[in-house]
PDB file of C-alpha atoms in Angstrom:
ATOM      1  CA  UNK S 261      93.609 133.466 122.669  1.00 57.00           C
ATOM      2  CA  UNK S 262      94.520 133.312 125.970  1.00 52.00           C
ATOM      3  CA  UNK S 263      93.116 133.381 129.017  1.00 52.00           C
ATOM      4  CA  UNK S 264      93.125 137.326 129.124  1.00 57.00           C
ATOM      5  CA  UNK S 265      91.401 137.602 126.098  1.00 67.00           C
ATOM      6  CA  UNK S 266      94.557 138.212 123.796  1.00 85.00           C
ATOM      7  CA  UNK S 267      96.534 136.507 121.899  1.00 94.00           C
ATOM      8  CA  UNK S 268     100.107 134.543 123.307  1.00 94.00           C
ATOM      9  CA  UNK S 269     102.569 136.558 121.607  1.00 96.00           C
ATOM     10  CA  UNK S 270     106.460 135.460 122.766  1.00 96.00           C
ATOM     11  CA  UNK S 271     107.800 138.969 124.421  1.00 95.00           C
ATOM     12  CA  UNK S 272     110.832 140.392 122.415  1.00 95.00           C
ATOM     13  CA  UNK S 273     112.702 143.915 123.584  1.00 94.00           C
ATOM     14  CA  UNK S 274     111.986 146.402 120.765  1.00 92.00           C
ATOM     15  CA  UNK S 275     115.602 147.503 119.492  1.00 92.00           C
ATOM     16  CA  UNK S 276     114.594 150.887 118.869  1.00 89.00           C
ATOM     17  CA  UNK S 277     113.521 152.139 121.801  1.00 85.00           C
ATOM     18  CA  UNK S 278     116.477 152.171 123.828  1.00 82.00           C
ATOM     19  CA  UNK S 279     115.188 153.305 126.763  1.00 82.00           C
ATOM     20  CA  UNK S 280     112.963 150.252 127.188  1.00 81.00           C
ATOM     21  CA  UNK S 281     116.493 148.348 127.559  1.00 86.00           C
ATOM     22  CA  UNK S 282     118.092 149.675 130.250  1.00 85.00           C
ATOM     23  CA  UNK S 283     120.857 148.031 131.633  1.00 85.00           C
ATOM     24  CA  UNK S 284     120.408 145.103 130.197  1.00 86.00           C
ATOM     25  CA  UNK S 285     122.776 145.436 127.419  1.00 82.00           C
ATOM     26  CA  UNK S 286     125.624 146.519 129.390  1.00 80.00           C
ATOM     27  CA  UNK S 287     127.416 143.560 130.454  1.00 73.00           C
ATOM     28  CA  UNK S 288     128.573 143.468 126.707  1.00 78.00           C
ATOM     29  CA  UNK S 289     127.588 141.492 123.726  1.00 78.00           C
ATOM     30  CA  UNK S 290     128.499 137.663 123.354  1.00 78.00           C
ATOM     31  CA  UNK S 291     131.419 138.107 120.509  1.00 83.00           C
ATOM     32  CA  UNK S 292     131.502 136.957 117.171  1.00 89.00           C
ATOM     33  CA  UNK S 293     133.520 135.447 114.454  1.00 90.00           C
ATOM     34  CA  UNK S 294     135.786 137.350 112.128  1.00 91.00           C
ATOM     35  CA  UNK S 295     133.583 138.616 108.945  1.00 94.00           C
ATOM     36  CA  UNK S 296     130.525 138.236 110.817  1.00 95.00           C
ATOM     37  CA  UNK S 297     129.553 141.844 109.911  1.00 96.00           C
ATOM     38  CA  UNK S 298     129.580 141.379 106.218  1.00 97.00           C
ATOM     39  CA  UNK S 299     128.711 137.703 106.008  1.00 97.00           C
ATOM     40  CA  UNK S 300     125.188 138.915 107.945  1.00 98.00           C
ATOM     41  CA  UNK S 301     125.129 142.260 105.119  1.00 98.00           C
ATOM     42  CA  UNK S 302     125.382 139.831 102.335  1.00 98.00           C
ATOM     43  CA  UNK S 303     122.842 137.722 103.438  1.00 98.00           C
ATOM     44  CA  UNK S 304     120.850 140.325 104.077  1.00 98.00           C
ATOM     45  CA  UNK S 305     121.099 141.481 100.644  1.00 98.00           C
ATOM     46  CA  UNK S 306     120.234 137.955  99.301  1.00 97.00           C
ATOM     47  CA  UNK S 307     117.120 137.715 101.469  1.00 98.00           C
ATOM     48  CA  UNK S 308     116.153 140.952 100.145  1.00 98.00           C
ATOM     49  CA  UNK S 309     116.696 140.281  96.345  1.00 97.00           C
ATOM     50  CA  UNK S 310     115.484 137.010  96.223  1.00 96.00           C
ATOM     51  CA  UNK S 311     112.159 138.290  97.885  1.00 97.00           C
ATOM     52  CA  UNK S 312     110.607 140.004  94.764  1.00 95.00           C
ATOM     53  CA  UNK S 313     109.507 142.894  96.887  1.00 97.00           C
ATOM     54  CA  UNK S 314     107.743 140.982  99.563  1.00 98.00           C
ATOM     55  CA  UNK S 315     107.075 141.345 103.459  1.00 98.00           C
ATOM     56  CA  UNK S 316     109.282 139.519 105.318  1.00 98.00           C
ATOM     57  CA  UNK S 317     108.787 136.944 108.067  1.00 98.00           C
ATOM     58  CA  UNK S 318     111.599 135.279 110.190  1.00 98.00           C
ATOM     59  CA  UNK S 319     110.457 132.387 111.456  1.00 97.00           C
ATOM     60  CA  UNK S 320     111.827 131.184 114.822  1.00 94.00           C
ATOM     61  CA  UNK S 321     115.239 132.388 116.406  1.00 94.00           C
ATOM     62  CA  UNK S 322     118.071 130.952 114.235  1.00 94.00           C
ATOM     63  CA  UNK S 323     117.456 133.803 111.643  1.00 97.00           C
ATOM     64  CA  UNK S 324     117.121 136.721 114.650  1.00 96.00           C
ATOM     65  CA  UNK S 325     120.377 138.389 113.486  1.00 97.00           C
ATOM     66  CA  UNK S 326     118.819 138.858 109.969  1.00 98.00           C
ATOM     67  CA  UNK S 327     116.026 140.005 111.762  1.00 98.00           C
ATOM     68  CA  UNK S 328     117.400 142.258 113.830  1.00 98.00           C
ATOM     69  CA  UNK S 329     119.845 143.759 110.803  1.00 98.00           C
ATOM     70  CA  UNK S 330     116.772 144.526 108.635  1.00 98.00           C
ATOM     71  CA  UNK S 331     114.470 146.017 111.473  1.00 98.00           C
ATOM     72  CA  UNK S 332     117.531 148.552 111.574  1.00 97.00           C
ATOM     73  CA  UNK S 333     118.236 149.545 108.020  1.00 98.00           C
ATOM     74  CA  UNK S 334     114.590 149.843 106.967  1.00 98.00           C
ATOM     75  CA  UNK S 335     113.811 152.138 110.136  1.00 96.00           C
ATOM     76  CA  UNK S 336     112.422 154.953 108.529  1.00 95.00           C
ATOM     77  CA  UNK S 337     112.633 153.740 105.121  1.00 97.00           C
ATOM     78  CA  UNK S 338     109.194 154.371 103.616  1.00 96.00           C
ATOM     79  CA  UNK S 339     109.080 152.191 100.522  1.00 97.00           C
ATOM     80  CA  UNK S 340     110.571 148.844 102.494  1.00 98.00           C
ATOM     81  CA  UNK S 341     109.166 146.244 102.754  1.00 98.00           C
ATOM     82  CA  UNK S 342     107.994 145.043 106.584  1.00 98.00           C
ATOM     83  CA  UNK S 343     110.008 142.527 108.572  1.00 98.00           C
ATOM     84  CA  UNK S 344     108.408 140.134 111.227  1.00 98.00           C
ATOM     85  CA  UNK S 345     109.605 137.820 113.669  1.00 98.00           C
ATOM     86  CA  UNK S 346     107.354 134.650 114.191  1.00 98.00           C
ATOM     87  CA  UNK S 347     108.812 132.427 117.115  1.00 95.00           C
ATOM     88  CA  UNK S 348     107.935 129.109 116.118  1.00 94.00           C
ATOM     89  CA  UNK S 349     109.036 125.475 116.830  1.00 86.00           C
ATOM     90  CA  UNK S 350     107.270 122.577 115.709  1.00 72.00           C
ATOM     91  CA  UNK S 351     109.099 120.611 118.251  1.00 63.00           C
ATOM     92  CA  UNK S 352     108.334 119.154 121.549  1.00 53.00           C
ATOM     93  CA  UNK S 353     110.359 117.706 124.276  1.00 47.00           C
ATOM     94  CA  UNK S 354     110.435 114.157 123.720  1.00 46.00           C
ATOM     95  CA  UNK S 355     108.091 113.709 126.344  1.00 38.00           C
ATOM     96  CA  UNK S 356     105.322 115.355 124.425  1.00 43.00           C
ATOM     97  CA  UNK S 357     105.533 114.107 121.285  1.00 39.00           C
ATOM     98  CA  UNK S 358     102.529 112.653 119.688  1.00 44.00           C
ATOM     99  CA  UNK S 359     102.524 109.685 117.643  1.00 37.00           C
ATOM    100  CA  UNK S 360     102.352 110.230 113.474  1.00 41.00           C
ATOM    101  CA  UNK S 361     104.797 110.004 110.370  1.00 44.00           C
ATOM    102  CA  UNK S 362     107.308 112.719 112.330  1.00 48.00           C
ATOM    103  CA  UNK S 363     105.591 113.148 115.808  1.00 49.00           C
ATOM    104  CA  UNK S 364     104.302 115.990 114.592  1.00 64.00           C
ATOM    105  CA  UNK S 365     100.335 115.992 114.902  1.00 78.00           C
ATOM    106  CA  UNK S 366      98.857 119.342 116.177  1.00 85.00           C
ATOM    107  CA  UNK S 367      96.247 119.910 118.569  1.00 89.00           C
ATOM    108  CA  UNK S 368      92.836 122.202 117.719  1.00 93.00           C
ATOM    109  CA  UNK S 369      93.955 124.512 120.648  1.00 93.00           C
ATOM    110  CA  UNK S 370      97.684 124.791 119.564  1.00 92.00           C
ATOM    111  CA  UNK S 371      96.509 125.877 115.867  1.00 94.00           C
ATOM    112  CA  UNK S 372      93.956 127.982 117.507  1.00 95.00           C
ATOM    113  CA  UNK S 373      96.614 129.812 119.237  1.00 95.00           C
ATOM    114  CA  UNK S 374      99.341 129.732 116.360  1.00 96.00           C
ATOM    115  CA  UNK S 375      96.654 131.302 114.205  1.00 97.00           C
ATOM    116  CA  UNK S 376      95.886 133.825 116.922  1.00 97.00           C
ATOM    117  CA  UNK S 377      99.688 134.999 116.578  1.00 97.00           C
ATOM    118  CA  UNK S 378      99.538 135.582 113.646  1.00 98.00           C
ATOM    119  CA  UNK S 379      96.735 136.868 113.241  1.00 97.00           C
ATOM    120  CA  UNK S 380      98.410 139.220 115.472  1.00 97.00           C
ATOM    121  CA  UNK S 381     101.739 140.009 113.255  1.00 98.00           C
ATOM    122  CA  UNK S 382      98.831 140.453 110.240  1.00 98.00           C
ATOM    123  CA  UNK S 383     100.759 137.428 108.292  1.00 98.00           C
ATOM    124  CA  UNK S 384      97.637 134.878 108.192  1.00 98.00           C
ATOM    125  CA  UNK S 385      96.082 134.293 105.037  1.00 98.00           C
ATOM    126  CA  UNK S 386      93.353 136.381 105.166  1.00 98.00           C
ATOM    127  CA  UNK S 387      95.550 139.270 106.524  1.00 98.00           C
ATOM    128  CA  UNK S 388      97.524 137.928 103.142  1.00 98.00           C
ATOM    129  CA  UNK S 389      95.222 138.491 100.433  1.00 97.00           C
ATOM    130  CA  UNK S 390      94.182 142.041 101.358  1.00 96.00           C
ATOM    131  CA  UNK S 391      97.873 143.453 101.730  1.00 97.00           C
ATOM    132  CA  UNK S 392      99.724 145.726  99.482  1.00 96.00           C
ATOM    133  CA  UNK S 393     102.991 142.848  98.991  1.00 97.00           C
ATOM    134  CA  UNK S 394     103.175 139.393  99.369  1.00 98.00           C
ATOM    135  CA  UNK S 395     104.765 137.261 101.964  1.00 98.00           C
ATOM    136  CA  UNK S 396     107.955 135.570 102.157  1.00 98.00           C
ATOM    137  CA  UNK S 397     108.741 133.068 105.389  1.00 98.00           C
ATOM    138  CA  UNK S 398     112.608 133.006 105.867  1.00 98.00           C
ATOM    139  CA  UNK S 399     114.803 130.482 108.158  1.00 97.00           C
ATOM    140  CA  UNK S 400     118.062 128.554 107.874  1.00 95.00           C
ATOM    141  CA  UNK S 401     116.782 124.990 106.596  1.00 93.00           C
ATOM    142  CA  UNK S 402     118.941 121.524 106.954  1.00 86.00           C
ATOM    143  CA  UNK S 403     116.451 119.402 105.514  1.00 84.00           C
ATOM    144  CA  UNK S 404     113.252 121.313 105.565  1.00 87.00           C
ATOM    145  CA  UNK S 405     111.073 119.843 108.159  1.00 88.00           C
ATOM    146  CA  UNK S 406     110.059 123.185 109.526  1.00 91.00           C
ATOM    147  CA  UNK S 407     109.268 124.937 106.551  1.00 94.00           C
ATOM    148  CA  UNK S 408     106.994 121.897 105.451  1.00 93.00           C
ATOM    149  CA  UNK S 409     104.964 121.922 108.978  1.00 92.00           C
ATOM    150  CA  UNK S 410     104.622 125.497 109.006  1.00 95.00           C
ATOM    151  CA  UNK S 411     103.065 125.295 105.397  1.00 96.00           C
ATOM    152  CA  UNK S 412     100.686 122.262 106.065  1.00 94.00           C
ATOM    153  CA  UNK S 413      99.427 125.010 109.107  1.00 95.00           C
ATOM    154  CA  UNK S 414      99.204 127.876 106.823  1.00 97.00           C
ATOM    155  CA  UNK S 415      97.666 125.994 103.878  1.00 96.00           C
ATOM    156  CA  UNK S 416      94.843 124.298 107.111  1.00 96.00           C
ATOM    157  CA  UNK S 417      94.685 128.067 108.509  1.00 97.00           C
ATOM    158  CA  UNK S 418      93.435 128.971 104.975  1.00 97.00           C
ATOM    159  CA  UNK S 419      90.526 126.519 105.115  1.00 97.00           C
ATOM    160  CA  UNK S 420      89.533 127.500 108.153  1.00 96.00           C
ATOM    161  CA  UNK S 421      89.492 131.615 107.498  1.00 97.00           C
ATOM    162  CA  UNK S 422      87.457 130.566 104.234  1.00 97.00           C
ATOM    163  CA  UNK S 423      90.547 132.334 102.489  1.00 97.00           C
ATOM    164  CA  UNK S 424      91.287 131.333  98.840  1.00 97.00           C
ATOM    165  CA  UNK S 425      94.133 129.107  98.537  1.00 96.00           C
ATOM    166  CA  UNK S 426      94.687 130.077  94.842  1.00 95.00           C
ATOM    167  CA  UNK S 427      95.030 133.471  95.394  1.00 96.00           C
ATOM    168  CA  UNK S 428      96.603 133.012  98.987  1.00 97.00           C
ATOM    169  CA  UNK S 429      99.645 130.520  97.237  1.00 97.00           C
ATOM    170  CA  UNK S 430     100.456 132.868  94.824  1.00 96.00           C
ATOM    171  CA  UNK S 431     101.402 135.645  96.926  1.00 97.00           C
ATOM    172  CA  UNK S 432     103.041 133.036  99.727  1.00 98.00           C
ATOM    173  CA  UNK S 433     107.058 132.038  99.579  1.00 97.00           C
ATOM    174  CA  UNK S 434     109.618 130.833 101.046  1.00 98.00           C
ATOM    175  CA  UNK S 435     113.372 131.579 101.373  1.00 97.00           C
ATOM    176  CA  UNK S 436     115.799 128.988 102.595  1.00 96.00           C
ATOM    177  CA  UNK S 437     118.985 130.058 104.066  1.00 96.00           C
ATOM    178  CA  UNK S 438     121.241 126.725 103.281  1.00 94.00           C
ATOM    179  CA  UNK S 439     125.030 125.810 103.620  1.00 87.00           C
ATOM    180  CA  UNK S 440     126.764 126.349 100.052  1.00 80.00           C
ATOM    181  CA  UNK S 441     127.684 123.245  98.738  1.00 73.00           C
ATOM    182  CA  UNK S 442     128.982 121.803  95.371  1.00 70.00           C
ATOM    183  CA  UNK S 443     126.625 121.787  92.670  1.00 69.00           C
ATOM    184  CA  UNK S 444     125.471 118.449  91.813  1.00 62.00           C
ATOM    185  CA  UNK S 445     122.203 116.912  89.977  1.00 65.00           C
ATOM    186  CA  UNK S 446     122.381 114.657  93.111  1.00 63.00           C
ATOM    187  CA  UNK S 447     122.295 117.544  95.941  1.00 68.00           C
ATOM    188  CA  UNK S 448     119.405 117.472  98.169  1.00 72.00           C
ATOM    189  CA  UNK S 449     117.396 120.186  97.994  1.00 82.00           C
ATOM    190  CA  UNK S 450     114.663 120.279 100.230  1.00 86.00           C
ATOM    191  CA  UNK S 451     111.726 122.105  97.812  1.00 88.00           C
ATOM    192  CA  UNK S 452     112.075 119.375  95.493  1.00 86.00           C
ATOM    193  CA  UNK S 453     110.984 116.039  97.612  1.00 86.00           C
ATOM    194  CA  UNK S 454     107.849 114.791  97.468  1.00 85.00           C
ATOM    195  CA  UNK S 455     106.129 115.512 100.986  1.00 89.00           C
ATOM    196  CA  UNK S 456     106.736 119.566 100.014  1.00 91.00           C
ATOM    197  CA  UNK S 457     105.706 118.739  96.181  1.00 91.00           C
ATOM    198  CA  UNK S 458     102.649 117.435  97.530  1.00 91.00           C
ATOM    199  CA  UNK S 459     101.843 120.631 100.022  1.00 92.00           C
ATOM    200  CA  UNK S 460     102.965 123.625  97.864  1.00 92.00           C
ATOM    201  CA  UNK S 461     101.586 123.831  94.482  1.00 89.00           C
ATOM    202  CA  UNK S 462     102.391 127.065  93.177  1.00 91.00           C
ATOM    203  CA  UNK S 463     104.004 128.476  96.541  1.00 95.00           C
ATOM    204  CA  UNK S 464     106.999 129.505  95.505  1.00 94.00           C
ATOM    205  CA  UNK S 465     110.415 128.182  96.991  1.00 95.00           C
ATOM    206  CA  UNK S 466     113.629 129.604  96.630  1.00 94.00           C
ATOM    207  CA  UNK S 467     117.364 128.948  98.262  1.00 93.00           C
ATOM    208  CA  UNK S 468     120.460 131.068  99.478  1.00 94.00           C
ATOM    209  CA  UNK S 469     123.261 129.584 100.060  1.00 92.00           C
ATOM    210  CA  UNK S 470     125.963 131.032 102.372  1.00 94.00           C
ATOM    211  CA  UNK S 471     129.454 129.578 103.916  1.00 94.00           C
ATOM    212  CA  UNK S 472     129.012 126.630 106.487  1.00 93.00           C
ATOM    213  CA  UNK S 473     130.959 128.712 109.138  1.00 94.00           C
ATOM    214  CA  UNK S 474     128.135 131.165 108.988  1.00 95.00           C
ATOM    215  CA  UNK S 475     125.097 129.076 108.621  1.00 94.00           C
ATOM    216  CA  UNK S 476     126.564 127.278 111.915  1.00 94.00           C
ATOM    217  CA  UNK S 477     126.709 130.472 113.873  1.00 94.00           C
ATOM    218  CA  UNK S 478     122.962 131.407 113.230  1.00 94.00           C
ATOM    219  CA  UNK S 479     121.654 128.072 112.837  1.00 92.00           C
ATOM    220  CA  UNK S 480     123.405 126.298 115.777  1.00 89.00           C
ATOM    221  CA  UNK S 481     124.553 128.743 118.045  1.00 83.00           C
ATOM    222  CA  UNK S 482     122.459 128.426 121.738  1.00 76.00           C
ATOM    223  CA  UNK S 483     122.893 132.071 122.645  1.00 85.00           C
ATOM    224  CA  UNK S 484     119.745 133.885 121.587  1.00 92.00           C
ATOM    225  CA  UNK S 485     117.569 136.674 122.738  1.00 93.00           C
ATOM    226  CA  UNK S 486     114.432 134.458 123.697  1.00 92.00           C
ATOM    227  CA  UNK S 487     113.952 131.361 124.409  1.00 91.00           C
ATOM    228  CA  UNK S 488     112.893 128.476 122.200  1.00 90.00           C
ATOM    229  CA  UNK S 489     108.739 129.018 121.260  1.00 92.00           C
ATOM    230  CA  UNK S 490     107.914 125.399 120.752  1.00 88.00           C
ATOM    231  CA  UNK S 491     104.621 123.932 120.595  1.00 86.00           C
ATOM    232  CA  UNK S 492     104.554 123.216 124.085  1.00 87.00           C
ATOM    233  CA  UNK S 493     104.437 126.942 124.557  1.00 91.00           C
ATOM    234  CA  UNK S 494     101.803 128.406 122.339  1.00 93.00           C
ATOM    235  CA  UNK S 495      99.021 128.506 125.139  1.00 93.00           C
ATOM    236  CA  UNK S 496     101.476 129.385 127.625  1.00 94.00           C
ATOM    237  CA  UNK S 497     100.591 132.734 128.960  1.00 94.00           C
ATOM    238  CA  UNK S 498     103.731 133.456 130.567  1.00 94.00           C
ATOM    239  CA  UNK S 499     105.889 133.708 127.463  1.00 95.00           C
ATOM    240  CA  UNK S 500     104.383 137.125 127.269  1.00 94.00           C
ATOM    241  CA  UNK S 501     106.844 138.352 130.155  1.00 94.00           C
ATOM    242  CA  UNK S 502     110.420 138.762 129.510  1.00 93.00           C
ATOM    243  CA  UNK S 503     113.214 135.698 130.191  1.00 90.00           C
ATOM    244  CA  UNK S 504     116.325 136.857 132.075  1.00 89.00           C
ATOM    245  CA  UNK S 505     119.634 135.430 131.938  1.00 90.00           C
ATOM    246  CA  UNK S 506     123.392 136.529 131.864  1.00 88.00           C
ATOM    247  CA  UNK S 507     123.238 134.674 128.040  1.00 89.00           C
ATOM    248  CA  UNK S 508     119.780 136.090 127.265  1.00 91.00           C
ATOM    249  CA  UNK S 509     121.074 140.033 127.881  1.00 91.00           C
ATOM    250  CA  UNK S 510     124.632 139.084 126.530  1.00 91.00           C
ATOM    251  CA  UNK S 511     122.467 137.684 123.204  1.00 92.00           C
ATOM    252  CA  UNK S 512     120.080 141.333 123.443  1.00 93.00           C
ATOM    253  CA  UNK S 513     123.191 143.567 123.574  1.00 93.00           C
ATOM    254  CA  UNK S 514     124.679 142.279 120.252  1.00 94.00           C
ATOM    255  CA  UNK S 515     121.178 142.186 119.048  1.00 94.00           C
ATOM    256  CA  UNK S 516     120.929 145.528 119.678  1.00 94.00           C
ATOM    257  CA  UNK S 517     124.651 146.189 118.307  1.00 94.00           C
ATOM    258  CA  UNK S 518     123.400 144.574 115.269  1.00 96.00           C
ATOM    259  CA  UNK S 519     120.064 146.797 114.535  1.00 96.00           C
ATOM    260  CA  UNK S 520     122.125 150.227 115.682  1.00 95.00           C
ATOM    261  CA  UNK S 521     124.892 149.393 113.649  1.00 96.00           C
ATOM    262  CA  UNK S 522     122.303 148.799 110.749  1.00 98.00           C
ATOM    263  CA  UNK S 523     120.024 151.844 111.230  1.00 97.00           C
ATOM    264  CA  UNK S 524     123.112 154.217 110.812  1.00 96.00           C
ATOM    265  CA  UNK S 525     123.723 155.967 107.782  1.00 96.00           C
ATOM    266  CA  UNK S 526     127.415 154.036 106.479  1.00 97.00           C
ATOM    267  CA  UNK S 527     125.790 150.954 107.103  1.00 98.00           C
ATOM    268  CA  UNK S 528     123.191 151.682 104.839  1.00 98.00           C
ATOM    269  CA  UNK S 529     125.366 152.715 102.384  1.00 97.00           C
ATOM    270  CA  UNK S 530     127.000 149.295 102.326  1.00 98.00           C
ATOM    271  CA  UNK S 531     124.091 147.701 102.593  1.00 98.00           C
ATOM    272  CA  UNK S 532     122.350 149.549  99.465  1.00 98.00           C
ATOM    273  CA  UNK S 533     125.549 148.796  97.721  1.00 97.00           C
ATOM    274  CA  UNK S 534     125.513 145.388  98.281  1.00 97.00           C
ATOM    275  CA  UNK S 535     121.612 145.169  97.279  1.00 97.00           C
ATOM    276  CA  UNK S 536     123.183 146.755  93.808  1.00 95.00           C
ATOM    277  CA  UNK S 537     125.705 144.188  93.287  1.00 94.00           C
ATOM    278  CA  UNK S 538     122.948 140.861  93.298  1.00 93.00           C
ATOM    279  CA  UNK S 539     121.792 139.155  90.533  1.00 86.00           C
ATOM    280  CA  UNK S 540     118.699 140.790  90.678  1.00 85.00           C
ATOM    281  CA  UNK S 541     119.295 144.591  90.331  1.00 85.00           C
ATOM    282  CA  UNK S 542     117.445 144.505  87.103  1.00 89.00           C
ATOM    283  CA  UNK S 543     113.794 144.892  88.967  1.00 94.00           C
ATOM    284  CA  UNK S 544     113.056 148.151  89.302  1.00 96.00           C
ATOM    285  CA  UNK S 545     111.743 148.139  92.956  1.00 97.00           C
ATOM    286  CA  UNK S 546     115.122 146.743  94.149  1.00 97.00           C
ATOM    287  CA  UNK S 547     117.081 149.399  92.788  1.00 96.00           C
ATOM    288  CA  UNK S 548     114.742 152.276  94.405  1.00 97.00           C
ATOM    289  CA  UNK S 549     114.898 150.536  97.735  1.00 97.00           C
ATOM    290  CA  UNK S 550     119.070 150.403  97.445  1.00 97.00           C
ATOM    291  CA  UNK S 551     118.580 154.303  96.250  1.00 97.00           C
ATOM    292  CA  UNK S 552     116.293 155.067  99.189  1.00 97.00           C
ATOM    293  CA  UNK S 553     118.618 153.297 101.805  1.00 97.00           C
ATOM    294  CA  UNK S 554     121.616 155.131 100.280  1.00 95.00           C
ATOM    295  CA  UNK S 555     120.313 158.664 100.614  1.00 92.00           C
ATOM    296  CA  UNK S 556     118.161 158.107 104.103  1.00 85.00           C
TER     297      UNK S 556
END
């Protein structure tokens, strides 16, 4: 908690409520590359299949377009599943960083404070066990560093609730956005080395792959709607106000191009299609969420 009482929670404009905007999105929206539209719909789709009819929680702001897509064409939608945003960066600036196998050792007040948040967005694992789905964390990975520190902190979180971690990992997963690359039996793939072996036991672990050009975009691109939420910033009070820039409103107004365009009724048509056309259309639930977002 903070000082106040509450818990540091990293301020984001709700899309929906376009009023609370202003004029803030009128300068225009930063542009993007040809095919972005469908590249983000078909990733979308992936996140969604691959899920196996679990919340949803983006973690930190290279996967805000997803974010901001699904928040629009579930609007409404009764029987989808819930999408979160978690800001989180396990990084410091350099000057911070604490000594250990990655310079990554946390604090008892920076865990204190993560929990709070999330305790917050009703993702810890207490919060866990007693909901209707389970939970999948989503984010572009590289070589899975985040993922793996955000699980040690959720598995430690677990302990300290008094929360079963048998029950908890079972209903816990995570979805890796990665850049398509030829199959070989010599790929790296992040879920199978040892440090996340060691950590995950039966949390479950699953990859979608996409075109470089695209993972790049999301992944790389400096233009987002909030600044970066790294450690150094979990106690920090102030994140709770809004950050203003000419790149920070540029980054809201395609945000919020993104989540109208989604929330209207041909884009959900698309969208349900393309939830029809994955691997997974099969499962039952899948194909009543693409028949809900068709006729909505």
């Amino acid at each position: 908690m903070g000082l106040s009482g509450r818990p540091i929670i990293p301020f984001r404009w709700d899309l929906s409520r376009r009023e609370q905007l202003g004029r803030l999105v009128d300068d225009g929206m930063l542009p993007v590359p040809r095919g972005f539209h469908g590249a983000l719909r078909e990733t979308c789709a992936k996140i969604v299949a691959f899920s196996n009819d679990s919340d949803l929680v983006f973690v930190g702001r290279s996967p805000e377009h997803m974010f901001d897509y699904l928040s629009g064409a579930f609007e409404g939608v009764s029987i989808a599943p819930n999408v979160s945003l978690l800001q989180f960066s396990k990084a410091l600036p350099s000057w911070r960083w604490r000594s250990g196998q990655d310079g990554t050792v946390f604090e008892d007040a920076e865990k204190r404070a993560l929990l709070d948040y999330m305790q917050a967005l009703n993702i810890d694992p207490l919060s866990l066990m007693a909901a209707p789905r389970s939970l999948r964390f989503v984010d572009f990975v590289s070589e899975g560093g985040t993922f793996l520190r955000l699980l040690e902190l959720y598995r430690g979180f677990a302990s300290d609730q008094g929360a079963d971690w048998n029950v908890v990992s079972r209903r816990l997963g995570f979805l890796g956005i990665t850049n398509r690359q030829k199959n070989s039996p010599n790929a790296f793939r992040w879920q199978l080395e040892d440090d996340w072996l060691a950590v995950a036991g039966k949390v479950a672990a699953k990859n979608i792959s996409i075109s470089w050009g695209f993972w790049n975009f999301c992944a790389n691109g400096r233009d987002k709607v909030t600044p970066s939420f790294h450690r150094g910033r979990w106690q920090d009070e102030t994140v709770a106000q809004p950050a203003h820039s000419a790149a920070i409103h540029q980054a809201l107004a395609r945000a919020y191009e993104i989540h109208t365009t989604a929330s209207g009724g041909e884009e959900r048509k698309r969208f349900s299609k393309s939830l029809s056309q994955t691997p997974n259309t099969d499962q039952s639930w899948l194909r009543s969420l693409a028949h809900a977002l068709k006729y909505s």
